[in-house]
Coordinates of C-alpha atoms in Angstrom, one line a residue:
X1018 CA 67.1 65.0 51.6
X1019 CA 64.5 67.8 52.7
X1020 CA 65.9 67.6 55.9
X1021 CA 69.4 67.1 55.5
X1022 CA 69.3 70.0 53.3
X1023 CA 67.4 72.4 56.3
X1024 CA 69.4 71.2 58.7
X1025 CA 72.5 72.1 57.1
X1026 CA 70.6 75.5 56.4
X1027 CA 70.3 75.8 59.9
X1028 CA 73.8 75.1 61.0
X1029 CA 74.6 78.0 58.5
X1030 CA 72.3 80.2 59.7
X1031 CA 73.5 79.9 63.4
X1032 CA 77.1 80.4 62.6
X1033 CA 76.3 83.4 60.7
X1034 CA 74.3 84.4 64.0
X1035 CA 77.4 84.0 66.2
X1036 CA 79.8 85.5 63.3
X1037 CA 77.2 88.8 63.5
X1038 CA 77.9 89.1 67.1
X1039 CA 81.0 88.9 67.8
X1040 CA 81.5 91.3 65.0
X1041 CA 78.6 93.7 66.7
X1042 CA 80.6 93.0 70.3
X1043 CA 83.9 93.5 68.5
X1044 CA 83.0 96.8 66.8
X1045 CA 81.0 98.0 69.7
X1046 CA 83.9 97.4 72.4
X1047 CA 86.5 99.4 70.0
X1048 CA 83.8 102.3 69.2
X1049 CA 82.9 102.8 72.7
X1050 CA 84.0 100.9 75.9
X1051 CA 87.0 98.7 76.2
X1052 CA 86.9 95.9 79.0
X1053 CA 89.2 96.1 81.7
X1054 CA 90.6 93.8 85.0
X1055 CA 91.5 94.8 87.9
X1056 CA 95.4 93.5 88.3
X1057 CA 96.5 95.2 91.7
X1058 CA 95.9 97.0 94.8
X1059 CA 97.1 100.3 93.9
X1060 CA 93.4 101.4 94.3
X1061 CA 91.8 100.1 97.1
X1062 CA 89.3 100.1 98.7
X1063 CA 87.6 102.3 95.5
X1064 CA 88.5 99.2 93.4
X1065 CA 89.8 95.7 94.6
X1066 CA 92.1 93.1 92.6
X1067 CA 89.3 91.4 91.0
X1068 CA 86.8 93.7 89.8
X1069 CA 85.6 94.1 86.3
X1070 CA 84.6 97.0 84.4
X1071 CA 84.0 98.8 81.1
X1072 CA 86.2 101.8 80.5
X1073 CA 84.1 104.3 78.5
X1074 CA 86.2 105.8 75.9
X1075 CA 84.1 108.3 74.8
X1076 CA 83.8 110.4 78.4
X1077 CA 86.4 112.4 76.6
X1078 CA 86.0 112.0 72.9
X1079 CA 88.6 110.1 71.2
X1080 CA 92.5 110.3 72.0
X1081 CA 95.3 108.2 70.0
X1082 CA 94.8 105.4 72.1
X1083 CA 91.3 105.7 72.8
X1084 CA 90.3 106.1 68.7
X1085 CA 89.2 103.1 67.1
X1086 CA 91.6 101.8 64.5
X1087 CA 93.6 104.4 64.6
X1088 CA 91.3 106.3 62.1
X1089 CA 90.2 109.7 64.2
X1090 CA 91.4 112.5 62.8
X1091 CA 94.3 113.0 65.4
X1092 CA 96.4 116.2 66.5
X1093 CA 98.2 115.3 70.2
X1094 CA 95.2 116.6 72.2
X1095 CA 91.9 114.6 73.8
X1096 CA 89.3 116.2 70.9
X1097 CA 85.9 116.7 72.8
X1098 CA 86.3 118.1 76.6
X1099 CA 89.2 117.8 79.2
X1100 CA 89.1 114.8 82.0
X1101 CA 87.5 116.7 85.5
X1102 CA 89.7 116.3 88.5
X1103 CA 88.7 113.1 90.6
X1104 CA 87.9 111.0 87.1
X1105 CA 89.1 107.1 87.5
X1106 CA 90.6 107.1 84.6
X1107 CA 92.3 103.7 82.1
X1108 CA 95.3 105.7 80.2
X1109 CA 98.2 103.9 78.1
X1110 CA 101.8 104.1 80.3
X1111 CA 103.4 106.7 78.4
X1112 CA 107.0 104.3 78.7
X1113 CA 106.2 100.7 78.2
X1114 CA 102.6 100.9 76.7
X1115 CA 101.1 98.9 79.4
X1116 CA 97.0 100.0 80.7
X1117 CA 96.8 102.0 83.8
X1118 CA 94.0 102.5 86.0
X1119 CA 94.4 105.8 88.3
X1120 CA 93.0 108.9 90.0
X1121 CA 93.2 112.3 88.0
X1122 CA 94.2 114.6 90.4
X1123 CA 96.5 117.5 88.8
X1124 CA 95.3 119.5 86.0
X1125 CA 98.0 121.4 83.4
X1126 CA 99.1 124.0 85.5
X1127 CA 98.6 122.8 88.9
X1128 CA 101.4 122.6 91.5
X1129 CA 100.9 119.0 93.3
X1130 CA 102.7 117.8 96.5
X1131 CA 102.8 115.6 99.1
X1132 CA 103.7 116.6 102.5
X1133 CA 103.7 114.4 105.5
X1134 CA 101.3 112.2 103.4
X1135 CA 98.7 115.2 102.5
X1136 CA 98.0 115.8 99.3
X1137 CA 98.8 119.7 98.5
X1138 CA 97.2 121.5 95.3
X1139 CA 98.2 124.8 94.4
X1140 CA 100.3 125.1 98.0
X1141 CA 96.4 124.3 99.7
X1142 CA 96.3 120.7 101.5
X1143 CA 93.4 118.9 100.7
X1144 CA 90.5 118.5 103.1
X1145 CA 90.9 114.9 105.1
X1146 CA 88.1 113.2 107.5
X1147 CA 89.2 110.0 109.2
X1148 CA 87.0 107.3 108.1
X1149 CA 87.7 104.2 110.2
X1150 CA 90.1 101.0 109.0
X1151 CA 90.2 98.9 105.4
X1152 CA 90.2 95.5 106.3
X1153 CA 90.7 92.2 104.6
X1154 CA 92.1 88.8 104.7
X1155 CA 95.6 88.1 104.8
X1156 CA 95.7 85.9 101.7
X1157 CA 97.0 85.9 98.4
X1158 CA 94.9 88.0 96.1
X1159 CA 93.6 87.5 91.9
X1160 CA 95.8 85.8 89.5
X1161 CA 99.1 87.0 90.7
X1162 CA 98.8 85.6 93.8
X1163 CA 100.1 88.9 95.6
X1164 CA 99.9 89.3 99.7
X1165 CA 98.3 92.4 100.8
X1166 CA 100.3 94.9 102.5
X1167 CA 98.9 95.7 105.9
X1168 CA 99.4 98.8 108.5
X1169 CA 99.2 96.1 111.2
X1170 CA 102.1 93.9 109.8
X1171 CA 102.9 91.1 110.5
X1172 CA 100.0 89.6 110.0
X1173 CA 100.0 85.6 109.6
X1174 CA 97.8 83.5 106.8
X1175 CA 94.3 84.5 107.0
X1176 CA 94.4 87.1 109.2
X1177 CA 93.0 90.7 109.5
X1178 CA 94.8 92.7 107.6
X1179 CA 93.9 96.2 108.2
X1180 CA 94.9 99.9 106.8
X1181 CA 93.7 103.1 108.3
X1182 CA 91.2 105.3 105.6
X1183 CA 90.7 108.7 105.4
X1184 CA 88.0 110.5 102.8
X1185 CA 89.7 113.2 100.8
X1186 CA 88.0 116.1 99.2
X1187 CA 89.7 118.1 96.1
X1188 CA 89.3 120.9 95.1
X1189 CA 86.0 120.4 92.9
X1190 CA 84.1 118.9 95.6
X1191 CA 84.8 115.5 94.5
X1192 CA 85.3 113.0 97.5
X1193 CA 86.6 109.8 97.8
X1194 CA 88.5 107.2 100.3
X1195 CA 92.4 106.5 100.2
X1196 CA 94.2 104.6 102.2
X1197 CA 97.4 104.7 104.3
X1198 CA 100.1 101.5 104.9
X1199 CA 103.2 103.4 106.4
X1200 CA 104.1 106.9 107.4
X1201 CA 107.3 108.7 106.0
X1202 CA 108.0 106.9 103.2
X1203 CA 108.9 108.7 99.8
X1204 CA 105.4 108.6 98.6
X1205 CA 104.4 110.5 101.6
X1206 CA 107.2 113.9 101.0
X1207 CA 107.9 114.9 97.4
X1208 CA 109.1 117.8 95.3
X1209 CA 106.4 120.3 94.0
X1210 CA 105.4 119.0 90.6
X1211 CA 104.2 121.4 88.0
X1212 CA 102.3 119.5 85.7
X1213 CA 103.2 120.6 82.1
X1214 CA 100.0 122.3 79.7
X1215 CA 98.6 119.2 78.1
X1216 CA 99.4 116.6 80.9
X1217 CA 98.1 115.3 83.5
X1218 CA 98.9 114.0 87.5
X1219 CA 97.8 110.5 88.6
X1220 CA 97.7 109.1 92.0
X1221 CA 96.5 105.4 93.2
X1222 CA 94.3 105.6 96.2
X1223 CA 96.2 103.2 98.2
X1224 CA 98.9 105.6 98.4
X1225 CA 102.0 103.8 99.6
X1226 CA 100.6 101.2 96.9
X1227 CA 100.7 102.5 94.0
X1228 CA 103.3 103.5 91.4
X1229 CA 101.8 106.9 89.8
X1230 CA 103.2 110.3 88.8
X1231 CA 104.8 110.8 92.2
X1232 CA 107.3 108.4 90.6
X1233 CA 109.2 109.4 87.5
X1234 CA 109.6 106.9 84.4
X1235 CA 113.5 106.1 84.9
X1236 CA 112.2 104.4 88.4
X1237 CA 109.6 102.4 87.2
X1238 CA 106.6 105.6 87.9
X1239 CA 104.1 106.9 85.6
X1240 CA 104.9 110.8 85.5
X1241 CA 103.0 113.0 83.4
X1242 CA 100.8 111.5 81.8
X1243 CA 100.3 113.3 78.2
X1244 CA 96.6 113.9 76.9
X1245 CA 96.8 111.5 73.8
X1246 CA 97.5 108.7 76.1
X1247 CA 94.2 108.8 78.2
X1248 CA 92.1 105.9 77.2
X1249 CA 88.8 106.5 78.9
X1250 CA 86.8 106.9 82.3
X1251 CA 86.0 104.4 84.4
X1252 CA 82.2 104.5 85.9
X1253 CA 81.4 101.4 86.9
X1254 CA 82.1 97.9 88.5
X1255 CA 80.0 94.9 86.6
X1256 CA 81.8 92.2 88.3
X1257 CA 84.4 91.1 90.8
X1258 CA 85.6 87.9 91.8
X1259 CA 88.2 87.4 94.5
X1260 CA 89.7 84.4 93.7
X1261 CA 92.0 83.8 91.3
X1262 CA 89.6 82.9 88.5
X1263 CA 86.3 84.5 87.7
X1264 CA 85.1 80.8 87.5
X1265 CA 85.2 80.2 91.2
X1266 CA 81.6 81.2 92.2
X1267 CA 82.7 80.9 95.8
X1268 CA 84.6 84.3 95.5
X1269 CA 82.2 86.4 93.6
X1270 CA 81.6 89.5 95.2
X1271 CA 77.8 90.0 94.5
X1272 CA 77.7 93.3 96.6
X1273 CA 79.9 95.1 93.9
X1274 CA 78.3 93.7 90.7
X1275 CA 77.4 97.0 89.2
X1276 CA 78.6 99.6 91.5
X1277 CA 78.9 102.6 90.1
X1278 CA 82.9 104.2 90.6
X1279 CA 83.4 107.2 93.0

């Protein structure tokens, strides 16, 4: 009976333990980072189809997507500081609600265009250094199953599939690597866009890979993207797998467990 009765007390007791932490772990992930997968290629090589991080939602205090249960005191505008140009950042797709993972790059105010494939700010191109080829394996890629586009196509199964990478500096100072797939396409020329006080311009880094503000909603494109939408920053990787489940240890990408995002 003695022991019936403490073993039954310790059944209890563990699935109060496990209650208590997934309540911690649930309270903790809507207070202050909210997981996120990588789905596509839209920003290679900064972050691959695979990869795994925590989006820190309070980089920019809380927003009405960010804040948790909707309870933040709210009035359409991020409430600590402003996003810094070059900031991964997770934002809610201002049309069909869906997470997005870009590149801030335009600022309210800023004129942004794209001229033979340059990035222009303020009618000034951005500085550009060649930085040899992406490559990877022709194959399909996560849990979509997607091919990679390749600068070299055609390219058969399991071959190198490369694309030629440049590192771009903004204005701030902040540099990181983009990549190219085809010359001339719309991407590559567009209209100057004025980006509206309290908005904000996002580009992928795989830049013939990515829909993004370039693109407007009525095609399928982000556009502006307003303040209240922006969910958090992203810093850094914890894990990446290539295959198309995080349980196949053959795919796990050891050398970008934890690397921090640039």
């Amino acid at each position: 009976m003695t022991t019936k009765t403490k073993d039954d007390g310790g059944i209890v007791e563990t699935i109060k333990t496990i209650v208590y932490a997934l309540l911690i772990a649930g309270v903790f992930r809507t207070l202050f980072f909210q997981p996120f997968w990588i789905p596509s290629g839209s920003m290679k090589d900064t972050l691959l189809i695979g990869d795994f991080l925590f989006v820190n939602k309070m980089a920019y205090g809380y927003s009405r997507y960010s804040c948790p249960f909707g309870l933040c005191p709210f009035d359409g505008r991020i409430l600590a500081r402003d996003p810094e140009r070059g900031d991964v950042v997770v934002f809610r797709h201002p049309a069909n609600g869906a997470d997005f993972i870009k590149r801030l790059i335009g600022m309210p105010g800023d004129r942004i265009q794209m001229i033979n494939g340059v990035l222009n700010i303020n009618g000034t191109p951005v500085k550009l250094e060649p930085a040899g080829n992406f490559t990877e394996t022709f194959e399909k890629q996560g849990p979509s199953g997607n091919y990679p586009r390749c600068h070299n196509a055609p390219v058969g199964e399991g071959g190198t599939c490369e694309k030629p990478r440049q590192i771009e500096t903004l204005p701030n100072g902040v540099s990181h690597n983009i990549l190219n797939i085809q010359d001339g396409g719309f991407g590559d020329n567009t209209k100057v866009f004025t980006v509206p006080e309290g908005q904000y311009f996002f580009m992928g880094d795989n830049r013939d890979n990515s829909e993004d503000s370039r693109y407007p909603l009525v095609s399928g494109g982000v556009g502006f993207v307003p303040a209240e939408y922006l969910i958090g920053r992203a810093d850094r990787v914890m894990f990446s797998a290539a295959g198309r489940s995080l349980f196949f240890v053959w795919t796990w990408r050891p050398d970008r467990f934890f690397k921090a995002i640039r």
